[in-house]
Amino acid sequence: MKLRDWQEELLPKVVSGLRSRKLVALSAPTGSGKTLLVLSASLELGLPVSVFVRSKSQFQPWLRDAAKVAGERRVTLLIGQGESCRLGGGELSSPAPCDVCKVNRPLQADPPAAASVSGPTEFVRSLHRAAARADACPYRTMLAWSSDAWLLVASYPYLTSPLARKSIEDRLSGSLVVVDEAHNLDSAAEEHVLTGRMLDGARRQSRSPESKAIIGALADLVSESQDWREVDKPLELAGHADRLKEESSELYANMAKGERVHDNYLQLVSDFLSALPEVRFKLYTGYGGLRLIDPDPAPVLSVLSSPPAVILMSATLPPAQYVQRVWGIERDVVYLDARPGWGRRIEVMPPPRGLTTKYERRGGDMWSRYAEALEDIWESAGGSVLAVFPSYSVMEEVASRLGSLPIFMEDRRARADTLEEELRRGRRLVLAVARGKLVEGVEFRDVEGSSLISDVVLVGVPYRQPDAVEEERTRRISSRAGLGESERWRLLQLLPAWQAVAQAVGRAVRGESDRARVWPLDERYANAWWMARLESISNY
Ligand code: SF4
């Protein structure tokens, strides 16, 4: 398999960085061929490769490129237990009852060769068919294959959740670990979540009045506020975790008698209560649920300090200093910024005067001016326009002042695949929130593969929204990394805002031939720091 010139040039640098046990941060645009480069590096090093991806749509490029570079080598996916449990119907949100399961055994077969796998859907289907024929478990099979396969592709929780990671710990200590779309590590944190639905389910499943009272006391803490608010931990409830666990075990034993398993909400509540006394976890309520979280990413990401070789890859990686200080990864970093020579693909328009989403300047007049600016851009655009807002509230204010345009507005239920279908039917003005599901890791392409977005509008600067979890995160990172005031501003506000901008812009340029205009609609972009960064993406 012949590599492209830029890949040939970078491969020795990647390999030498990995051989000296440095963390390789590989920054290159989407569609440029990072996957092939990384797989080639693994072959040169003679190490198996463990890849972690954010979403299932990212499985395919790895399987495709593995077949190109090493078709005879063995590969496996590792999909979550909730989806791959043979008896769970594909949608468990609680741990499956493997200890008491009658089919708790792997297939007696080797992982498939890369060349024989046409894609993730086919991989999963044929695994389930074979497991059903042999009365075995697809999930156990993937775990067994994880020890032997040259390429393992797993979802993020197998890296970031200590419980899920346990099942592949040995493999991690002897393989090249690759994190795809690694800018997402910024939201890594250890947490336990209980939604109102889970608590209702637990109440239905509980049998004793005492358990019902414990669950009721937790449910009383749930608020519907649209931000996270800290609440005192009800530590007196923690001692009841064992009682709920007993009832949960009985529930599991009953499931084992049948052919189907279902969610065990009592287990989720019991796990939540067991974690409650840990000092590093704080308790928050909001959005109809509870969140017990240690918001510092460092404890979770310390897993990347020990494997023999680590690559972080993304089109929008933060700088080395951020990786070391904010993420707390204790490793020297080799930062490789790959430019595949695609020429200038993005035209950055000058920031206008008189537009800003600064808190003290917000109001009806400002939202009307933003609406007018969006309408003007819509008139001159050649394709669909993606407008990215710092928050839902700003988006709703501006949207309410727009004339009759074909608008697709993000809400909490919006699905990216629905939007792609809409854009294929005709031009749309897409209103989305920074870091939301329409601007992270999604593709909007026509059937030929070209981007359907011609213009990206940055409505305001997407600083992280201040809430109680964010404040605690800032406090912990600052104290761990010894950040002074100006470093705190640069590392925890400016750089994350820049990451969000780069992600949004990336929606419009997915391949070599895509071109886009970017409109930074906030006067705060008119300074040297922002202009240098916006200029840096012009030839991406
Ligand atoms: S089929 Fe059985 S062993 Fe496999 S994940 Fe489900 S409960 Fe566990």
Coordinates of C-alpha atoms and ligand atoms in Angstrom, one line a residue:
M1 CA 0.0 0.0 0.0
K2 CA 1.6 3.3 -1.2
L3 CA 1.4 6.2 1.3
R4 CA 0.9 9.8 0.1
D5 CA 3.9 12.1 0.2
W6 CA 2.8 13.9 3.4
Q7 CA 2.2 10.5 5.1
E8 CA 5.7 9.2 3.9
E9 CA 7.3 12.3 5.4
L10 CA 5.5 12.1 8.7
L11 CA 5.7 8.3 9.3
P12 CA 9.4 8.2 10.6
K13 CA 8.6 11.1 12.9
V14 CA 5.6 9.3 14.3
V15 CA 7.5 6.1 14.8
S16 CA 10.6 7.8 16.4
G17 CA 8.3 9.7 18.8
L18 CA 6.6 6.5 19.8
R19 CA 9.9 4.6 20.2
S20 CA 11.1 7.3 22.6
R21 CA 7.8 6.7 24.6
K22 CA 6.6 10.2 23.8
L23 CA 2.9 10.9 23.3
V24 CA 2.3 11.7 19.6
A25 CA -0.3 14.4 19.0
L26 CA -1.2 14.1 15.4
S27 CA -3.2 17.1 14.0
A28 CA -4.5 16.7 10.5
P29 CA -7.7 17.6 8.7
T30 CA -10.6 15.1 8.3
G31 CA -10.3 13.0 5.2
S32 CA -6.5 13.5 4.9
G33 CA -5.5 9.9 5.7
K34 CA -4.5 9.9 9.4
T35 CA -5.9 6.4 9.9
L36 CA -3.6 4.8 7.3
L37 CA -0.6 6.6 8.8
V38 CA -1.3 5.4 12.3
L39 CA -1.9 1.8 11.1
S40 CA 1.4 1.9 9.2
A41 CA 3.2 3.1 12.3
S42 CA 1.8 0.2 14.3
L43 CA 3.1 -2.2 11.7
E44 CA 6.6 -0.6 11.9
L45 CA 6.6 -0.8 15.7
G46 CA 5.4 -4.4 15.7
L47 CA 2.7 -3.5 18.2
P48 CA -1.0 -4.4 18.1
V49 CA -3.2 -1.3 18.0
S50 CA -6.1 -0.3 20.3
V51 CA -8.2 2.5 18.9
F52 CA -10.9 4.4 20.8
V53 CA -13.6 6.2 19.0
R54 CA -16.4 8.5 20.1
S55 CA -19.2 7.1 18.0
K56 CA -20.0 4.0 16.0
S57 CA -19.8 6.0 12.7
Q58 CA -16.0 6.1 13.3
F59 CA -15.6 2.3 13.3
Q60 CA -15.8 2.0 9.5
P61 CA -12.6 4.0 8.4
W62 CA -10.5 1.8 10.7
L63 CA -11.8 -1.5 9.4
R64 CA -11.5 -0.2 5.8
D65 CA -7.9 0.9 6.2
A66 CA -6.9 -2.2 8.1
A67 CA -8.0 -4.2 5.1
K68 CA -5.8 -2.1 2.9
V69 CA -2.6 -2.2 4.9
A70 CA -2.8 -5.7 6.5
G71 CA -5.7 -7.7 5.1
E72 CA -4.6 -10.9 6.6
R73 CA -4.3 -9.6 10.2
R74 CA -7.0 -10.2 12.7
V75 CA -9.4 -7.4 13.8
T76 CA -12.3 -6.9 16.2
L77 CA -14.7 -4.3 17.4
L78 CA -15.6 -4.0 21.1
I79 CA -19.1 -2.7 21.4
G80 CA -20.7 -1.9 24.8
Q81 CA -22.2 -4.7 26.8
G82 CA -25.6 -2.9 26.8
E83 CA -25.8 -3.2 23.0
S84 CA -24.1 -6.5 22.4
C85 CA -25.7 -8.6 25.2
R86 CA -27.4 -11.5 23.3
L87 CA -30.3 -11.6 25.8
G88 CA -30.7 -7.8 26.3
G89 CA -32.4 -6.8 23.0
G90 CA -29.6 -4.3 22.3
E91 CA -30.6 -1.5 24.7
L92 CA -29.5 -2.3 28.3
S93 CA -28.4 0.7 30.3
S94 CA -27.5 -1.3 33.4
P95 CA -24.8 -4.0 33.8
A96 CA -25.9 -7.4 32.3
P97 CA -26.3 -10.4 34.7
C98 CA -23.3 -12.3 33.2
D99 CA -22.4 -14.1 36.4
V100 CA -25.7 -16.0 36.3
C101 CA -26.1 -16.2 32.5
K102 CA -26.4 -19.6 30.8
V103 CA -24.6 -18.5 27.7
N104 CA -21.7 -16.8 29.3
R105 CA -19.0 -18.2 27.0
P106 CA -17.2 -16.9 23.9
L107 CA -17.3 -18.5 20.4
Q108 CA -14.5 -21.0 19.8
A109 CA -13.1 -19.1 16.8
D110 CA -10.4 -16.7 15.9
P111 CA -11.2 -13.0 15.3
P112 CA -11.9 -12.4 11.5
A113 CA -9.2 -11.3 9.1
A114 CA -9.3 -7.6 8.2
A115 CA -9.9 -8.3 4.5
S116 CA -13.0 -10.4 5.3
V117 CA -14.9 -7.7 7.2
S118 CA -16.8 -5.3 5.0
G119 CA -18.0 -3.0 7.7
P120 CA -19.2 -2.7 11.3
T121 CA -22.8 -3.6 10.6
E122 CA -21.7 -6.8 8.9
F123 CA -19.2 -7.6 11.6
V124 CA -21.9 -7.3 14.3
R125 CA -24.5 -9.3 12.3
S126 CA -22.3 -12.2 11.5
L127 CA -21.0 -12.3 15.1
H128 CA -24.6 -12.4 16.5
R129 CA -25.6 -15.1 14.0
A130 CA -22.5 -17.3 14.9
A131 CA -23.1 -16.7 18.6
A132 CA -26.7 -17.8 18.3
R133 CA -25.8 -21.0 16.4
A134 CA -23.1 -21.9 19.0
D135 CA -25.2 -20.8 22.0
A136 CA -22.5 -18.4 23.0
C137 CA -22.3 -14.7 23.9
P138 CA -21.3 -12.0 21.3
Y139 CA -20.0 -9.7 24.0
R140 CA -17.8 -12.4 25.7
T141 CA -16.6 -13.3 22.2
M142 CA -15.4 -9.7 21.5
L143 CA -13.7 -9.6 24.9
A144 CA -11.9 -12.8 24.1
W145 CA -10.9 -11.5 20.6
S146 CA -9.6 -8.4 22.2
S147 CA -6.6 -10.3 23.6
D148 CA -5.6 -11.7 20.2
A149 CA -6.6 -9.2 17.5
W150 CA -4.0 -7.0 15.9
L151 CA -6.6 -4.2 15.6
L152 CA -9.2 -3.5 18.3
V153 CA -11.6 -0.6 17.8
A154 CA -13.6 0.2 20.9
S155 CA -15.9 3.1 22.0
Y156 CA -14.5 5.7 24.5
P157 CA -15.9 4.2 27.7
Y158 CA -13.5 1.3 27.3
L159 CA -10.7 3.9 27.9
T160 CA -12.3 6.4 30.2
S161 CA -14.5 4.3 32.5
P162 CA -12.4 2.4 35.0
L163 CA -15.0 -0.4 35.2
A164 CA -15.2 -1.0 31.4
R165 CA -11.4 -0.6 31.0
K166 CA -10.7 -3.4 33.4
S167 CA -11.7 -6.0 30.8
I168 CA -8.9 -4.9 28.4
E169 CA -6.3 -3.6 30.8
D170 CA -3.7 -6.3 29.8
R171 CA -4.1 -5.4 26.1
L172 CA -3.6 -1.6 26.8
S173 CA -0.3 -2.3 28.6
G174 CA 1.1 -4.0 25.4
S175 CA -0.3 -2.1 22.5
L176 CA -0.2 1.2 20.6
V177 CA -3.2 3.2 22.1
V178 CA -4.9 5.6 19.7
V179 CA -7.6 8.1 20.6
D180 CA -9.5 9.2 17.5
E181 CA -11.1 12.7 17.6
A182 CA -9.1 13.2 20.7
H183 CA -10.3 16.8 21.3
N184 CA -13.3 15.1 22.9
L185 CA -11.1 14.1 25.8
D186 CA -11.8 17.5 27.2
S187 CA -15.1 16.2 28.5
A188 CA -13.5 13.1 30.2
A189 CA -14.6 12.8 33.8
E190 CA -15.5 10.0 36.1
E191 CA -19.2 10.2 36.9
H192 CA -22.3 8.3 37.9
V193 CA -25.6 9.5 36.5
L194 CA -29.2 8.8 37.5
T195 CA -32.0 10.1 35.4
G196 CA -35.6 10.5 36.6
R197 CA -36.6 7.5 34.4
M198 CA -34.0 5.3 36.1
L199 CA -35.2 6.3 39.5
D200 CA -38.9 5.6 38.5
G201 CA -37.7 2.2 37.2
A202 CA -35.9 1.4 40.4
R203 CA -38.9 2.4 42.5
R204 CA -41.1 -0.1 40.4
Q205 CA -38.5 -2.8 40.8
S206 CA -38.0 -2.4 44.5
R207 CA -40.0 -4.6 46.8
S208 CA -39.4 -3.4 50.4
P209 CA -40.9 -0.1 51.7
E210 CA -37.4 0.7 53.0
S211 CA -35.9 0.6 49.5
K212 CA -38.7 2.6 48.1
A213 CA -38.1 5.3 50.7
I214 CA -34.4 5.4 49.8
I215 CA -35.1 5.8 46.1
G216 CA -37.8 8.4 46.9
A217 CA -35.3 10.4 48.9
L218 CA -33.0 10.5 45.9
A219 CA -35.8 11.4 43.5
D220 CA -36.7 14.4 45.8
L221 CA -33.3 15.9 44.9
V222 CA -33.9 15.8 41.2
S223 CA -34.6 19.2 39.6
E224 CA -35.6 20.2 36.1
S225 CA -33.3 23.3 36.0
Q226 CA -31.5 23.8 32.7
D227 CA -28.1 24.0 34.4
W228 CA -26.3 21.9 37.0
R229 CA -26.6 23.0 40.6
E230 CA -24.7 21.5 43.5
V231 CA -26.7 19.9 46.3
D232 CA -25.5 18.4 49.6
K233 CA -24.8 14.7 49.4
P234 CA -27.4 12.7 51.4
L235 CA -24.6 10.7 53.0
E236 CA -27.1 9.0 55.3
L237 CA -28.4 7.1 52.3
A238 CA -25.0 5.6 51.3
G239 CA -25.2 3.0 54.0
H240 CA -28.3 1.5 52.2
A241 CA -26.4 0.6 49.1
D242 CA -26.1 -3.1 50.2
R243 CA -29.9 -3.4 50.8
L244 CA -30.5 -2.3 47.2
K245 CA -27.8 -4.6 46.0
E246 CA -29.5 -7.6 47.7
E247 CA -32.8 -6.8 45.8
S248 CA -30.8 -6.2 42.6
S249 CA -29.2 -9.7 43.0
E250 CA -32.6 -11.3 43.4
L251 CA -33.8 -9.5 40.2
Y252 CA -30.7 -10.8 38.3
A253 CA -31.4 -14.3 39.5
N254 CA -34.9 -14.1 38.3
M255 CA -33.8 -12.8 34.9
A256 CA -31.4 -15.8 34.6
K257 CA -34.3 -18.2 34.6
G258 CA -35.7 -16.6 31.4
E259 CA -34.4 -16.1 27.9
R260 CA -34.4 -12.3 28.1
V261 CA -32.7 -9.8 30.4
H262 CA -33.8 -6.2 31.0
D263 CA -32.5 -3.1 32.8
N264 CA -31.8 -3.5 36.5
Y265 CA -32.3 0.0 37.9
L266 CA -31.8 -1.2 41.4
Q267 CA -28.2 -2.0 40.5
L268 CA -27.6 1.5 39.1
V269 CA -29.0 3.1 42.3
S270 CA -26.9 0.8 44.4
D271 CA -23.7 1.7 42.5
F272 CA -24.6 5.4 42.8
L273 CA -25.0 5.2 46.6
S274 CA -21.8 3.2 46.9
A275 CA -19.9 6.0 45.2
L276 CA -21.6 8.8 47.2
P277 CA -19.1 9.0 50.1
E278 CA -16.0 9.4 47.9
V279 CA -14.8 12.8 48.7
R280 CA -13.7 13.6 45.1
F281 CA -17.3 13.2 43.8
K282 CA -19.6 16.2 44.1
L283 CA -23.4 15.9 43.7
Y284 CA -25.3 18.0 41.2
T285 CA -28.9 18.2 40.1
G286 CA -30.5 19.5 36.9
Y287 CA -32.0 18.5 33.5
G288 CA -34.3 16.0 35.3
G289 CA -31.5 14.0 36.8
L290 CA -28.6 13.6 39.3
R291 CA -24.9 13.6 38.5
L292 CA -22.1 12.5 40.9
I293 CA -18.9 13.7 39.3
D294 CA -15.2 14.3 39.7
P295 CA -14.9 17.0 37.0
D296 CA -11.1 17.0 36.8
P297 CA -10.2 15.0 33.6
A298 CA -6.7 14.1 35.0
P299 CA -7.7 11.0 37.1
V300 CA -9.4 9.4 34.1
L301 CA -6.8 10.4 31.5
S302 CA -3.9 9.2 33.7
V303 CA -4.5 5.9 31.8
L304 CA -2.6 7.5 28.9
S305 CA 0.5 8.1 31.0
S306 CA 1.5 4.4 31.0
P307 CA 1.0 2.4 27.8
P308 CA 4.1 1.8 25.7
A309 CA 2.9 4.0 22.8
V310 CA 0.1 6.6 22.6
I311 CA -1.3 8.7 19.7
L312 CA -3.9 11.4 20.0
M313 CA -5.4 12.4 16.7
S314 CA -7.9 15.0 15.6
A315 CA -8.3 17.9 13.1
T316 CA -8.5 20.2 16.1
L317 CA -6.0 19.0 18.8
P318 CA -5.2 21.4 21.6
P319 CA -1.5 22.4 22.1
A320 CA 0.9 20.2 24.0
Q321 CA 0.8 22.4 27.1
Y322 CA -3.0 21.9 27.3
V323 CA -2.6 18.1 27.0
Q324 CA -0.1 18.1 29.9
R325 CA -1.5 20.7 32.2
V326 CA -5.3 20.6 31.7
W327 CA -5.6 16.9 30.9
G328 CA -2.8 16.0 33.3
I329 CA -1.1 13.5 31.0
E330 CA 2.4 13.0 32.3
R331 CA 4.3 12.4 29.2
D332 CA 6.5 14.3 26.8
V333 CA 4.6 15.3 23.7
V334 CA 5.6 15.3 20.1
Y335 CA 3.2 17.6 18.2
L336 CA 2.9 16.8 14.5
D337 CA 0.8 19.3 12.5
A338 CA 0.2 17.6 9.1
R339 CA -0.7 19.8 6.1
P340 CA -1.7 17.7 3.1
G341 CA -1.2 20.6 0.8
W342 CA -4.8 21.1 -0.2
G343 CA -4.4 24.9 -0.6
R344 CA -6.7 27.6 0.8
R345 CA -10.1 26.1 1.4
I346 CA -11.6 28.6 3.9
E347 CA -12.2 32.3 3.5
V348 CA -12.4 34.1 6.8
M349 CA -14.5 37.3 6.6
P350 CA -13.6 40.3 8.8
P351 CA -15.3 40.5 12.2
P352 CA -18.0 43.3 12.1
R353 CA -18.2 46.2 14.6
G354 CA -21.2 46.5 16.9
L355 CA -22.0 42.8 17.2
T356 CA -21.2 40.8 20.4
T357 CA -22.8 38.3 22.7
K358 CA -21.0 39.8 25.8
Y359 CA -23.4 39.6 28.8
E360 CA -23.5 43.3 29.4
R361 CA -24.4 44.1 25.8
R362 CA -27.1 41.5 25.4
G363 CA -30.7 42.5 24.6
G364 CA -33.5 42.8 22.0
D365 CA -31.6 45.3 19.9
M366 CA -28.5 43.1 19.7
W367 CA -30.5 40.0 18.8
S368 CA -32.2 41.9 16.0
R369 CA -28.9 43.0 14.6
Y370 CA -27.7 39.4 14.6
A371 CA -30.9 38.3 12.9
E372 CA -30.3 40.9 10.1
A373 CA -26.7 39.8 9.7
L374 CA -27.8 36.1 9.4
E375 CA -30.4 37.0 6.8
D376 CA -27.8 38.9 4.7
I377 CA -25.4 36.0 4.8
W378 CA -28.2 33.6 3.9
E379 CA -28.9 35.8 0.8
S380 CA -25.3 35.6 -0.4
A381 CA -24.5 31.9 0.4
G382 CA -24.2 29.2 -2.2
G383 CA -25.3 26.3 0.0
S384 CA -26.7 25.7 3.5
V385 CA -25.5 28.0 6.3
L386 CA -24.5 26.7 9.7
A387 CA -24.9 29.3 12.5
V388 CA -23.3 28.3 15.8
F389 CA -24.4 30.0 19.0
P390 CA -22.8 30.0 22.5
S391 CA -26.0 28.8 24.2
Y392 CA -29.6 27.7 23.6
S393 CA -31.0 31.0 25.1
V394 CA -29.0 33.2 22.6
M395 CA -30.0 30.9 19.8
E396 CA -33.7 31.1 20.7
E397 CA -33.6 35.0 21.0
V398 CA -32.0 35.4 17.5
A399 CA -34.2 32.7 15.9
S400 CA -37.4 34.5 17.1
R401 CA -36.3 37.6 15.1
L402 CA -35.5 35.8 11.8
G403 CA -37.8 36.2 8.8
S404 CA -39.4 33.3 7.0
L405 CA -36.3 31.2 6.1
P406 CA -36.0 27.4 5.8
I407 CA -34.6 27.0 9.3
F408 CA -33.5 23.8 11.0
M409 CA -33.0 24.5 14.7
E410 CA -31.2 22.2 17.1
D411 CA -33.1 21.0 20.1
R412 CA -32.2 18.4 22.6
R413 CA -33.9 15.7 20.5
A414 CA -32.4 16.8 17.1
R415 CA -30.7 14.0 15.3
A416 CA -27.7 14.6 12.9
D417 CA -28.9 12.0 10.4
T418 CA -32.3 13.7 10.1
L419 CA -30.5 17.0 9.3
E420 CA -28.3 15.4 6.6
E421 CA -31.5 14.2 4.9
E422 CA -33.0 17.7 5.1
L423 CA -29.9 19.4 3.7
R424 CA -29.9 16.9 0.8
R425 CA -33.5 18.1 -0.1
G426 CA -32.5 21.8 -0.2
R427 CA -30.7 24.7 1.4
R428 CA -31.3 25.2 5.1
L429 CA -30.2 27.8 7.7
V430 CA -29.1 25.5 10.5
L431 CA -29.1 26.9 14.0
A432 CA -26.9 24.9 16.4
V433 CA -25.2 25.3 19.7
A434 CA -21.4 25.1 20.1
R435 CA -20.3 21.7 21.4
G436 CA -23.8 20.3 20.6
K437 CA -24.6 17.2 18.6
L438 CA -24.9 19.1 15.3
V439 CA -21.3 20.4 15.4
E440 CA -19.3 17.5 16.9
G441 CA -18.3 14.5 14.9
V442 CA -21.2 14.7 12.3
E443 CA -21.1 14.7 8.5
F444 CA -23.3 16.7 6.2
R445 CA -22.4 15.6 2.7
D446 CA -24.2 15.1 -0.6
V447 CA -24.3 11.7 -2.3
E448 CA -20.9 12.5 -4.0
G449 CA -19.3 13.2 -0.6
S450 CA -19.0 17.0 -0.8
S451 CA -20.0 19.2 2.1
L452 CA -23.5 20.6 2.0
I453 CA -22.5 23.6 4.2
S454 CA -21.1 26.6 2.3
D455 CA -20.9 29.1 5.2
V456 CA -20.3 28.9 8.9
V457 CA -21.4 31.8 11.1
L458 CA -20.0 32.2 14.5
V459 CA -22.6 34.0 16.5
G460 CA -20.6 35.3 19.5
V461 CA -17.6 33.6 21.0
P462 CA -18.4 30.1 22.3
Y463 CA -16.8 30.2 25.8
R464 CA -17.8 27.3 28.0
Q465 CA -21.1 28.0 29.8
P466 CA -20.6 28.9 33.5
D467 CA -22.4 26.5 35.8
A468 CA -21.6 24.8 39.1
V469 CA -19.8 21.8 37.4
E470 CA -17.8 24.1 35.2
E471 CA -16.7 26.2 38.2
E472 CA -15.6 23.1 40.1
R473 CA -13.7 21.8 37.1
T474 CA -11.9 25.2 36.8
R475 CA -11.1 25.2 40.5
R476 CA -9.7 21.6 40.5
I477 CA -7.6 22.0 37.4
S478 CA -6.2 25.3 38.5
S479 CA -5.2 24.0 41.8
R480 CA -3.7 20.7 40.5
A481 CA -1.7 22.5 37.6
G482 CA -0.9 25.6 39.6
L483 CA -2.5 28.0 37.0
G484 CA -2.2 31.7 37.6
E485 CA -5.1 34.0 36.5
S486 CA -3.8 34.7 32.9
E487 CA -3.0 31.0 32.3
R488 CA -6.4 30.0 33.7
W489 CA -8.1 32.4 31.2
R490 CA -6.0 31.2 28.3
L491 CA -6.1 27.4 29.0
L492 CA -9.6 27.1 30.4
Q493 CA -11.5 29.7 28.4
L494 CA -9.8 31.0 25.3
L495 CA -8.4 27.6 24.0
P496 CA -11.7 25.7 24.6
A497 CA -13.6 28.5 22.8
W498 CA -11.1 28.1 19.9
Q499 CA -11.6 24.3 19.9
A500 CA -15.3 24.9 19.6
V501 CA -14.8 27.3 16.7
A502 CA -12.5 24.9 14.9
Q503 CA -15.0 22.1 15.3
A504 CA -17.8 24.2 13.9
V505 CA -15.7 25.3 10.9
G506 CA -14.7 21.7 10.3
R507 CA -18.4 20.8 9.5
A508 CA -18.0 22.7 6.2
V509 CA -14.7 21.2 4.9
R510 CA -14.8 17.5 5.0
G511 CA -12.8 16.7 1.9
E512 CA -10.1 18.1 -0.4
S513 CA -12.5 19.9 -2.8
D514 CA -14.7 21.6 -0.1
R515 CA -14.6 25.4 0.2
A516 CA -16.3 27.5 2.8
R517 CA -16.7 31.0 4.1
V518 CA -16.4 31.7 7.9
W519 CA -18.2 34.7 9.5
P520 CA -16.8 35.5 12.9
L521 CA -19.8 37.7 14.1
D522 CA -18.4 39.2 17.3
E523 CA -16.2 42.2 17.7
R524 CA -14.1 40.2 20.2
Y525 CA -12.7 38.2 17.2
A526 CA -11.0 41.4 16.0
N527 CA -7.7 41.0 17.9
A528 CA -4.4 39.5 17.1
W529 CA -4.9 36.2 19.0
W530 CA -8.2 35.3 17.3
M531 CA -7.1 36.6 13.9
A532 CA -4.0 34.4 14.0
R533 CA -6.0 31.3 14.8
L534 CA -8.7 32.0 12.2
E535 CA -6.0 32.6 9.6
S536 CA -4.3 29.3 10.6
I537 CA -7.4 27.3 9.5
S538 CA -7.6 29.0 6.1
N539 CA -5.5 26.4 4.3
Y540 CA -7.0 23.5 6.0
Ligands
SF4_1 S1 -25.6 -12.8 26.9 FE1 -25.2 -13.4 29.0 S2 -23.0 -13.4 29.2 FE2 -23.5 -12.2 27.4 S3 -23.6 -10.1 28.0 FE3 -25.7 -10.9 28.1 S4 -25.9 -11.6 30.2 FE4 -23.7 -11.4 29.8

